[in-house]
Amino acid sequence: MSELLDTALQLDQNDPLKRYREQFYIPVDVQGKAKIYFCGNSLGLQPKEATRYLQESLDKWQSQVVEGHFEEPDPWVSYHKLLKAPLAHITGAHEHEVVAMNNLTTNLHLMMVSFYRPSGQRYKILLESGAFPSDQYAVESQVRFHGYDPEDAIIEVKPQPGQETLCIDDIVATMQKHQEKIALVLFPGVQYYTGQYIDIQKITEAAHQIGAKAGFDLAHTVGNIPLQLHDWNVDFAVWCTYKYLNSGPGNNGGVFVHERYANDTSLPRFSGWWGHDEKERFQMKKGFKPMYGADGWQLSNVNILSASVQRYALEMIARAGMENLRKKSIQLTGFLQSCIHEADPEGQHVKIITPTNPEERGCQLSMFVLKEDKKLFQKLTEAGIMVDWREPNVIRIAPNPLYNTFEEVYHFYEILKTTLHVY
Ligand SMILES: *Cc1c(COP(=O)(O)O)cnc(C)c1O
């Protein structure tokens, strides 16, 4: 047996999280053979038991009908509260600082309504260059909404020439250079394309030092890296739950709003009845009185069918524990990195652009395909490996510590090596 395979099997055997894999549906090919799924950064696998909570909600709807809003068990009127404990664990927040609602882009708009408040000289937003398109469109439209020109009002930080990832000192230096002009600093935690983790605490501190607000898009960060959003003093954060949180396609996203704004009625916000003081919500009176904390930003009643699935998925992550997931994730991705190196020792075929330091990345590795172009991706796909291709030449590989194994990483290595040998 090869040394690498031996290592992989050992690591799997000693993996304290190994029992979670069988709790997911693993995709299979036409012969029924399990595929190797490394796309959990895009859409997490389906937890088998999630249908139990979904079925309960369907049954409740069938039997209790409209009374289900207030009747036990789990009245719909407060269903979103069931998601708070696991979300607080995942984001390092108090329960009143988080709420599940809407989708990520909607939430980003709602947060910018409250936290992007341009005035006088201070009207610019600092972003990374190459931000996820939805974030770019949201930011551009917000800037225009306030009457500014995106060309002028958006400042982008780029990687150094010849580099693929951002240097945190450059981000801080850019903030200082434009310190009177920046109203909002908006960064991802983990960058979707490169897999780089950008230190949320440092960015927040630097933003606050220049008098700007710090917001984060945590689409690729929640469930991937343990967070301490409260202690790091982050102003707001938004996320979706279908990536590392395994809640299913298009499920409800979420927001974090720091406790210091919990009672802040001076912040402008776009309001709806679900954000109104719940004690008076059904009195149907005029005059919006926000709920304490993140709940005050809710617009609508929660999508219960989605939230049921999400509830199971989030509880599962909280049970596994973010610290345990991270520990395995560092090992698993480290193993993947050595395997890629073994398959292409001279670095002639592929180049990993994700930082090699585990502190600066989550579980995803992104690699440039130097020679083979999209054919390499197609060959991997034909061999039953699910990774993704991002134009112009990147393959993203994200082994998820909740359901992927070291042995799968080993098989990926075998296939990659064989494929590269053909060229
Ligand atoms: C996945 C992702 C989104 C998706 O936005 P939705 O509103 O949930 O469709 C947005 N931003 C980033 C950075 C993402 O990775």
Short mmCIF file of C-alpha atoms and ligand atoms in Angstrom, two decimals:
data_model
loop_
_atom_site.label_atom_id
_atom_site.label_comp_id
_atom_site.label_asym_id
_atom_site.label_seq_id
_atom_site.Cartn_x
_atom_site.Cartn_y
_atom_site.Cartn_z
CA MET A 1 0.00 0.00 0.00
CA SER A 2 1.30 3.45 -0.80
CA GLU A 3 2.41 5.64 2.06
CA LEU A 4 -0.13 8.32 1.19
CA LEU A 5 -3.02 5.88 1.21
CA ASP A 6 -1.78 4.48 4.49
CA THR A 7 -1.76 7.99 5.98
CA ALA A 8 -5.24 8.66 4.63
CA LEU A 9 -6.71 5.51 6.13
CA GLN A 10 -5.06 6.20 9.49
CA LEU A 11 -6.42 9.73 9.57
CA ASP A 12 -9.92 8.51 8.72
CA GLN A 13 -9.77 5.89 11.41
CA ASN A 14 -8.84 8.45 14.05
CA ASP A 15 -11.30 11.06 12.85
CA PRO A 16 -13.66 12.00 15.72
CA LEU A 17 -16.19 13.35 13.19
CA LYS A 18 -16.30 10.24 10.98
CA ARG A 19 -19.84 9.24 11.98
CA TYR A 20 -21.25 12.36 10.29
CA ARG A 21 -20.57 11.19 6.74
CA GLU A 22 -23.23 8.49 6.86
CA GLN A 23 -25.74 11.13 7.90
CA PHE A 24 -25.57 12.69 4.40
CA TYR A 25 -26.70 11.54 0.97
CA ILE A 26 -23.49 11.08 -1.01
CA PRO A 27 -24.07 11.52 -4.77
CA VAL A 28 -23.53 8.42 -6.92
CA ASP A 29 -22.86 7.75 -10.62
CA VAL A 30 -25.10 5.67 -12.94
CA GLN A 31 -23.53 2.45 -11.66
CA GLY A 32 -24.34 3.51 -8.11
CA LYS A 33 -20.69 4.20 -7.24
CA ALA A 34 -20.12 7.09 -4.83
CA LYS A 35 -18.76 10.24 -6.40
CA ILE A 36 -16.16 12.34 -4.67
CA TYR A 37 -17.95 15.54 -3.78
CA PHE A 38 -15.70 18.56 -3.25
CA CYS A 39 -18.29 21.23 -4.09
CA GLY A 40 -19.66 21.84 -0.60
CA ASN A 41 -18.44 25.44 -0.95
CA SER A 42 -21.12 25.90 -3.57
CA LEU A 43 -23.93 23.64 -2.36
CA GLY A 44 -23.63 21.46 0.73
CA LEU A 45 -24.88 17.86 0.69
CA GLN A 46 -28.32 16.91 1.95
CA PRO A 47 -28.50 15.69 5.56
CA LYS A 48 -30.70 12.56 5.47
CA GLU A 49 -32.61 13.46 8.61
CA ALA A 50 -33.53 16.97 7.40
CA THR A 51 -36.69 15.51 5.89
CA ARG A 52 -37.89 14.66 9.38
CA TYR A 53 -38.24 18.33 10.38
CA LEU A 54 -39.63 19.17 6.95
CA GLN A 55 -42.23 16.42 7.23
CA GLU A 56 -43.21 17.64 10.71
CA SER A 57 -43.85 21.11 9.31
CA LEU A 58 -45.86 19.72 6.39
CA ASP A 59 -47.92 17.60 8.80
CA LYS A 60 -48.47 20.56 11.09
CA TRP A 61 -49.68 22.63 8.15
CA GLN A 62 -52.00 19.80 7.10
CA SER A 63 -53.56 19.29 10.52
CA GLN A 64 -53.38 22.65 12.31
CA VAL A 65 -53.65 24.86 9.23
CA VAL A 66 -53.70 28.54 10.24
CA GLU A 67 -53.58 27.71 13.93
CA GLY A 68 -50.08 26.34 13.35
CA HIS A 69 -48.84 29.92 13.69
CA PHE A 70 -49.50 29.84 17.43
CA GLU A 71 -50.02 26.20 18.37
CA GLU A 72 -47.44 23.87 19.84
CA PRO A 73 -45.19 22.26 18.91
CA ASP A 74 -42.86 24.89 17.45
CA PRO A 75 -45.37 27.62 16.55
CA TRP A 76 -44.45 29.27 13.24
CA VAL A 77 -44.67 32.73 14.75
CA SER A 78 -41.46 32.07 16.63
CA TYR A 79 -39.91 29.41 14.37
CA HIS A 80 -36.93 31.63 13.46
CA LYS A 81 -35.93 31.59 17.13
CA LEU A 82 -35.15 27.87 16.88
CA LEU A 83 -32.32 28.73 14.53
CA LYS A 84 -30.70 31.27 16.81
CA ALA A 85 -28.72 28.99 19.12
CA PRO A 86 -26.88 27.13 16.34
CA LEU A 87 -26.37 30.36 14.37
CA ALA A 88 -24.94 32.04 17.46
CA HIS A 89 -22.53 29.12 17.86
CA ILE A 90 -21.49 29.22 14.21
CA THR A 91 -20.91 32.99 14.12
CA GLY A 92 -19.67 33.62 17.67
CA ALA A 93 -22.55 35.92 18.51
CA HIS A 94 -25.25 36.42 21.12
CA GLU A 95 -28.57 34.98 20.07
CA HIS A 96 -30.14 38.42 19.82
CA GLU A 97 -27.40 39.46 17.37
CA VAL A 98 -28.36 36.90 14.69
CA VAL A 99 -31.46 36.09 12.73
CA ALA A 100 -32.27 33.85 9.76
CA MET A 101 -34.08 35.72 7.01
CA ASN A 102 -34.23 36.41 3.25
CA ASN A 103 -31.27 35.65 1.03
CA LEU A 104 -27.79 36.99 1.15
CA THR A 105 -28.08 39.77 -1.42
CA THR A 106 -31.36 41.04 0.04
CA ASN A 107 -29.73 41.08 3.45
CA LEU A 108 -26.72 42.95 2.12
CA HIS A 109 -29.05 45.66 0.81
CA LEU A 110 -30.93 45.86 4.11
CA MET A 111 -27.69 46.14 6.06
CA MET A 112 -26.34 48.82 3.73
CA VAL A 113 -29.51 50.84 4.20
CA SER A 114 -28.63 51.00 7.89
CA PHE A 115 -24.84 51.00 7.84
CA TYR A 116 -23.85 52.78 4.64
CA ARG A 117 -24.74 56.33 5.51
CA PRO A 118 -22.71 58.58 3.27
CA SER A 119 -22.49 62.22 4.26
CA GLY A 120 -20.24 65.13 3.32
CA GLN A 121 -16.76 63.93 2.44
CA ARG A 122 -17.35 60.46 3.82
CA TYR A 123 -19.22 58.55 1.16
CA LYS A 124 -16.87 55.88 -0.21
CA ILE A 125 -17.01 52.12 0.12
CA LEU A 126 -13.86 50.02 0.27
CA LEU A 127 -14.10 46.62 -1.43
CA GLU A 128 -11.79 43.94 -2.73
CA SER A 129 -11.35 43.94 -6.49
CA GLY A 130 -13.04 40.91 -8.04
CA ALA A 131 -15.73 40.72 -5.38
CA PHE A 132 -18.56 38.25 -6.06
CA PRO A 133 -20.78 39.82 -8.76
CA SER A 134 -23.91 39.98 -6.61
CA ASP A 135 -22.01 42.01 -4.01
CA GLN A 136 -20.63 44.32 -6.70
CA TYR A 137 -24.09 44.93 -8.14
CA ALA A 138 -25.55 45.52 -4.69
CA VAL A 139 -22.83 48.00 -3.79
CA GLU A 140 -22.99 49.86 -7.11
CA SER A 141 -26.74 50.21 -6.88
CA GLN A 142 -26.58 51.43 -3.27
CA VAL A 143 -23.98 54.00 -4.21
CA ARG A 144 -26.14 55.21 -7.10
CA PHE A 145 -29.21 55.21 -4.89
CA HIS A 146 -27.46 57.82 -2.74
CA GLY A 147 -26.60 59.87 -5.83
CA TYR A 148 -22.93 58.99 -6.25
CA ASP A 149 -20.96 57.63 -9.18
CA PRO A 150 -19.64 54.09 -8.50
CA GLU A 151 -16.42 54.95 -10.38
CA ASP A 152 -15.72 57.57 -7.74
CA ALA A 153 -17.41 56.14 -4.67
CA ILE A 154 -16.06 52.59 -4.78
CA ILE A 155 -12.43 51.99 -3.91
CA GLU A 156 -11.07 48.54 -4.72
CA VAL A 157 -8.02 46.91 -3.18
CA LYS A 158 -6.10 44.69 -5.59
CA PRO A 159 -3.50 42.03 -4.99
CA GLN A 160 0.12 43.14 -5.54
CA PRO A 161 1.34 42.71 -9.13
CA GLY A 162 2.05 39.03 -9.77
CA GLN A 163 0.02 37.99 -6.69
CA GLU A 164 -3.38 36.37 -6.59
CA THR A 165 -4.37 37.11 -3.02
CA LEU A 166 -4.72 40.27 -0.99
CA CYS A 167 -2.17 41.55 1.47
CA ILE A 168 -3.82 42.69 4.69
CA ASP A 169 -1.30 45.54 5.07
CA ASP A 170 -2.38 46.89 1.68
CA ILE A 171 -6.00 46.87 2.78
CA VAL A 172 -5.13 48.76 5.97
CA ALA A 173 -2.89 51.19 4.07
CA THR A 174 -5.69 51.93 1.60
CA MET A 175 -8.05 52.64 4.47
CA GLN A 176 -5.55 55.06 5.98
CA LYS A 177 -4.89 56.77 2.69
CA HIS A 178 -8.59 57.58 2.25
CA GLN A 179 -9.44 57.80 5.89
CA GLU A 180 -11.77 60.81 5.81
CA LYS A 181 -13.61 59.49 2.79
CA ILE A 182 -14.52 55.92 3.62
CA ALA A 183 -17.97 55.32 5.08
CA LEU A 184 -18.04 51.54 4.81
CA VAL A 185 -15.51 48.73 4.49
CA LEU A 186 -16.99 45.56 3.02
CA PHE A 187 -15.00 42.34 2.77
CA PRO A 188 -15.61 38.64 2.56
CA GLY A 189 -14.22 36.41 5.26
CA VAL A 190 -13.17 33.67 2.87
CA GLN A 191 -12.87 34.92 -0.72
CA TYR A 192 -14.99 32.76 -3.02
CA TYR A 193 -12.48 32.53 -5.87
CA THR A 194 -9.08 32.24 -4.19
CA GLY A 195 -10.16 30.65 -0.90
CA GLN A 196 -8.14 33.27 1.01
CA TYR A 197 -9.34 34.11 4.53
CA ILE A 198 -9.10 37.80 5.21
CA ASP A 199 -8.69 38.52 8.91
CA ILE A 200 -12.06 39.87 10.01
CA GLN A 201 -10.86 41.19 13.33
CA LYS A 202 -7.98 43.18 11.81
CA ILE A 203 -10.16 44.66 9.08
CA THR A 204 -12.78 45.65 11.64
CA GLU A 205 -10.23 47.32 13.91
CA ALA A 206 -8.67 49.23 11.05
CA ALA A 207 -12.09 50.34 9.75
CA HIS A 208 -13.14 51.58 13.17
CA GLN A 209 -9.88 53.46 13.56
CA ILE A 210 -10.71 55.59 10.53
CA GLY A 211 -14.32 56.05 11.62
CA ALA A 212 -15.84 53.69 9.05
CA LYS A 213 -18.27 50.81 9.55
CA ALA A 214 -17.10 47.23 8.91
CA GLY A 215 -19.44 44.76 7.21
CA PHE A 216 -18.74 41.25 5.94
CA ASP A 217 -20.15 38.85 3.40
CA LEU A 218 -19.65 35.48 5.04
CA ALA A 219 -21.09 33.27 2.28
CA HIS A 220 -17.92 31.16 2.19
CA THR A 221 -17.00 31.64 5.83
CA VAL A 222 -19.92 30.47 7.97
CA GLY A 223 -19.55 26.80 8.79
CA ASN A 224 -16.02 26.91 7.37
CA ILE A 225 -14.06 28.94 9.93
CA PRO A 226 -14.99 29.49 13.59
CA LEU A 227 -16.00 33.11 14.10
CA GLN A 228 -16.21 35.57 17.01
CA LEU A 229 -18.26 38.31 15.38
CA HIS A 230 -19.36 39.79 18.70
CA ASP A 231 -15.90 40.00 20.25
CA TRP A 232 -14.35 41.20 17.02
CA ASN A 233 -16.76 44.13 17.10
CA VAL A 234 -18.01 43.59 13.56
CA ASP A 235 -20.83 46.02 12.74
CA PHE A 236 -22.81 43.67 10.51
CA ALA A 237 -22.46 40.46 8.54
CA VAL A 238 -24.61 38.56 6.05
CA TRP A 239 -24.51 35.00 4.78
CA CYS A 240 -26.33 32.29 2.88
CA THR A 241 -26.87 28.82 4.32
CA TYR A 242 -26.73 26.51 1.32
CA LYS A 243 -22.92 26.37 1.09
CA TYR A 244 -21.06 25.10 4.19
CA LEU A 245 -24.27 25.13 6.23
CA ASN A 246 -25.92 22.41 4.08
CA SER A 247 -29.42 23.90 4.25
CA GLY A 248 -30.40 23.25 0.64
CA PRO A 249 -30.56 25.36 -2.53
CA GLY A 250 -31.74 28.93 -1.99
CA ASN A 251 -32.58 28.45 1.68
CA ASN A 252 -32.99 31.45 4.03
CA GLY A 253 -29.81 33.42 4.64
CA GLY A 254 -28.98 35.32 7.81
CA VAL A 255 -27.58 38.47 9.36
CA PHE A 256 -25.50 39.51 12.32
CA VAL A 257 -26.00 42.96 13.80
CA HIS A 258 -23.76 43.86 16.70
CA GLU A 259 -25.40 44.29 20.08
CA ARG A 260 -24.45 47.98 20.22
CA TYR A 261 -27.15 48.63 17.59
CA ALA A 262 -29.74 46.41 19.25
CA ASN A 263 -31.74 49.39 20.50
CA ASP A 264 -30.52 51.99 18.06
CA THR A 265 -33.63 53.56 16.59
CA SER A 266 -31.57 56.34 14.99
CA LEU A 267 -30.42 53.96 12.24
CA PRO A 268 -32.49 54.19 9.10
CA ARG A 269 -33.90 50.84 8.07
CA PHE A 270 -36.35 49.39 5.62
CA SER A 271 -38.97 47.86 7.88
CA GLY A 272 -41.64 45.18 7.81
CA TRP A 273 -44.12 43.73 10.27
CA TRP A 274 -41.86 40.86 11.35
CA GLY A 275 -39.32 43.36 12.66
CA HIS A 276 -41.98 45.12 14.74
CA ASP A 277 -42.21 44.55 18.49
CA GLU A 278 -43.66 41.04 18.64
CA LYS A 279 -45.87 41.84 21.63
CA GLU A 280 -47.79 44.31 19.48
CA ARG A 281 -47.30 42.78 16.06
CA PHE A 282 -50.84 41.53 15.72
CA GLN A 283 -52.46 44.70 16.96
CA MET A 284 -51.90 45.92 13.40
CA LYS A 285 -51.21 49.48 14.56
CA LYS A 286 -49.41 52.34 12.87
CA GLY A 287 -45.90 53.30 13.94
CA PHE A 288 -42.98 50.90 13.59
CA LYS A 289 -41.31 49.86 16.84
CA PRO A 290 -38.35 47.59 16.09
CA MET A 291 -37.65 44.38 17.99
CA TYR A 292 -34.50 44.37 20.10
CA GLY A 293 -31.43 43.20 18.18
CA ALA A 294 -31.13 41.64 14.73
CA ASP A 295 -34.80 40.64 14.83
CA GLY A 296 -35.70 44.29 14.28
CA TRP A 297 -34.40 44.01 10.71
CA GLN A 298 -36.81 41.23 9.72
CA LEU A 299 -39.37 42.08 7.08
CA SER A 300 -41.55 39.05 6.59
CA ASN A 301 -42.67 35.87 8.27
CA VAL A 302 -40.11 33.12 7.85
CA ASN A 303 -40.31 30.50 5.10
CA ILE A 304 -41.13 27.60 7.43
CA LEU A 305 -40.52 24.75 4.99
CA SER A 306 -37.04 26.03 4.24
CA ALA A 307 -36.37 26.90 7.85
CA SER A 308 -37.27 23.34 8.91
CA VAL A 309 -34.53 21.89 6.74
CA GLN A 310 -32.17 24.63 7.79
CA ARG A 311 -32.89 23.93 11.44
CA TYR A 312 -31.76 20.32 11.11
CA ALA A 313 -28.66 21.27 9.13
CA LEU A 314 -27.60 23.98 11.60
CA GLU A 315 -28.19 21.83 14.65
CA MET A 316 -25.98 19.18 13.10
CA ILE A 317 -23.11 21.64 12.71
CA ALA A 318 -23.55 22.91 16.23
CA ARG A 319 -23.44 19.29 17.47
CA ALA A 320 -20.25 18.59 15.56
CA GLY A 321 -18.83 21.89 16.90
CA MET A 322 -17.06 24.54 14.86
CA GLU A 323 -13.74 24.02 16.68
CA ASN A 324 -13.78 20.28 15.89
CA LEU A 325 -14.71 20.95 12.29
CA ARG A 326 -11.90 23.44 11.95
CA LYS A 327 -9.38 21.05 13.43
CA LYS A 328 -10.23 18.35 10.91
CA SER A 329 -10.53 20.90 8.11
CA ILE A 330 -6.94 22.07 8.61
CA GLN A 331 -5.72 18.45 8.44
CA LEU A 332 -7.89 17.53 5.47
CA THR A 333 -6.97 20.57 3.37
CA GLY A 334 -3.33 20.23 4.40
CA PHE A 335 -3.45 16.64 3.16
CA LEU A 336 -5.04 17.78 -0.10
CA GLN A 337 -2.25 20.30 -0.55
CA SER A 338 0.44 17.62 -0.11
CA CYS A 339 -1.43 15.33 -2.49
CA ILE A 340 -1.54 17.99 -5.21
CA HIS A 341 2.16 18.55 -4.69
CA GLU A 342 2.82 14.79 -5.00
CA ALA A 343 0.80 14.61 -8.20
CA ASP A 344 2.62 17.55 -9.75
CA PRO A 345 5.94 17.88 -7.88
CA GLU A 346 7.50 20.30 -10.37
CA GLY A 347 4.42 22.53 -10.45
CA GLN A 348 4.29 22.26 -14.25
CA HIS A 349 0.58 21.62 -14.53
CA VAL A 350 -1.18 23.33 -11.70
CA LYS A 351 -0.52 26.13 -9.24
CA ILE A 352 -2.36 26.51 -5.94
CA ILE A 353 -3.32 30.15 -5.48
CA THR A 354 -4.89 29.77 -2.03
CA PRO A 355 -2.50 30.79 0.76
CA THR A 356 -0.45 27.85 2.09
CA ASN A 357 -0.75 29.12 5.67
CA PRO A 358 -3.81 27.40 7.23
CA GLU A 359 -4.57 30.59 9.19
CA GLU A 360 -5.21 32.34 5.91
CA ARG A 361 -7.64 29.90 4.39
CA GLY A 362 -10.65 27.71 5.10
CA CYS A 363 -11.13 24.28 3.57
CA GLN A 364 -11.07 25.31 -0.10
CA LEU A 365 -8.01 25.16 -2.33
CA SER A 366 -8.14 26.92 -5.68
CA MET A 367 -5.66 25.97 -8.34
CA PHE A 368 -4.73 27.56 -11.62
CA VAL A 369 -4.61 25.09 -14.47
CA LEU A 370 -1.43 26.10 -16.26
CA LYS A 371 -1.42 23.85 -19.34
CA GLU A 372 -4.43 21.64 -19.77
CA ASP A 373 -7.22 24.25 -19.64
CA LYS A 374 -10.77 23.03 -19.06
CA LYS A 375 -9.91 19.51 -20.27
CA LEU A 376 -8.39 18.72 -16.88
CA PHE A 377 -11.63 19.65 -15.18
CA GLN A 378 -13.58 17.52 -17.66
CA LYS A 379 -11.31 14.52 -17.04
CA LEU A 380 -11.76 14.83 -13.28
CA THR A 381 -15.51 15.06 -13.74
CA GLU A 382 -15.56 11.94 -15.94
CA ALA A 383 -13.65 10.10 -13.23
CA GLY A 384 -16.40 10.88 -10.71
CA ILE A 385 -14.84 13.83 -8.95
CA MET A 386 -17.10 16.80 -8.39
CA VAL A 387 -15.07 20.00 -8.22
CA ASP A 388 -15.86 23.25 -9.96
CA TRP A 389 -14.42 25.32 -12.74
CA ARG A 390 -14.27 29.07 -12.57
CA GLU A 391 -13.26 31.08 -15.60
CA PRO A 392 -10.66 31.70 -16.82
CA ASN A 393 -8.67 28.78 -15.41
CA VAL A 394 -9.42 27.91 -11.81
CA ILE A 395 -10.51 24.62 -10.27
CA ARG A 396 -11.92 24.96 -6.78
CA ILE A 397 -11.66 21.95 -4.47
CA ALA A 398 -13.36 22.11 -1.10
CA PRO A 399 -13.21 19.00 1.08
CA ASN A 400 -15.79 19.49 3.82
CA PRO A 401 -14.72 18.13 7.21
CA LEU A 402 -18.31 17.18 8.05
CA TYR A 403 -18.66 14.59 5.29
CA ASN A 404 -15.48 14.20 3.26
CA THR A 405 -12.73 11.70 4.08
CA PHE A 406 -8.97 11.59 3.75
CA GLU A 407 -9.39 8.53 1.56
CA GLU A 408 -11.43 10.58 -0.90
CA VAL A 409 -8.62 13.11 -1.05
CA TYR A 410 -6.26 10.22 -1.75
CA HIS A 411 -8.44 9.02 -4.65
CA PHE A 412 -8.53 12.54 -5.99
CA TYR A 413 -4.73 12.45 -5.96
CA GLU A 414 -4.61 9.14 -7.87
CA ILE A 415 -6.92 10.44 -10.56
CA LEU A 416 -5.19 13.80 -10.81
CA LYS A 417 -1.80 12.10 -11.13
CA THR A 418 -2.97 9.69 -13.81
CA THR A 419 -4.66 12.47 -15.74
CA LEU A 420 -1.62 14.74 -15.64
CA HIS A 421 0.61 11.88 -16.84
CA VAL A 422 -1.29 11.72 -20.11
CA TYR A 423 -0.12 15.20 -21.01
C1 LIG B 1 -22.87 32.51 -2.83
C2 LIG B 1 -22.64 33.95 -2.70
C3 LIG B 1 -23.70 34.86 -2.85
C4 LIG B 1 -25.09 34.39 -3.20
O1 LIG B 1 -26.06 35.34 -2.98
P1 LIG B 1 -27.61 34.96 -2.84
O2 LIG B 1 -28.24 36.25 -2.56
O3 LIG B 1 -27.72 33.95 -1.74
O4 LIG B 1 -28.05 34.37 -4.15
C5 LIG B 1 -23.41 36.21 -2.67
N1 LIG B 1 -22.15 36.64 -2.37
C6 LIG B 1 -21.12 35.78 -2.25
C7 LIG B 1 -19.76 36.27 -1.91
C8 LIG B 1 -21.33 34.41 -2.43
O5 LIG B 1 -20.31 33.57 -2.32
#
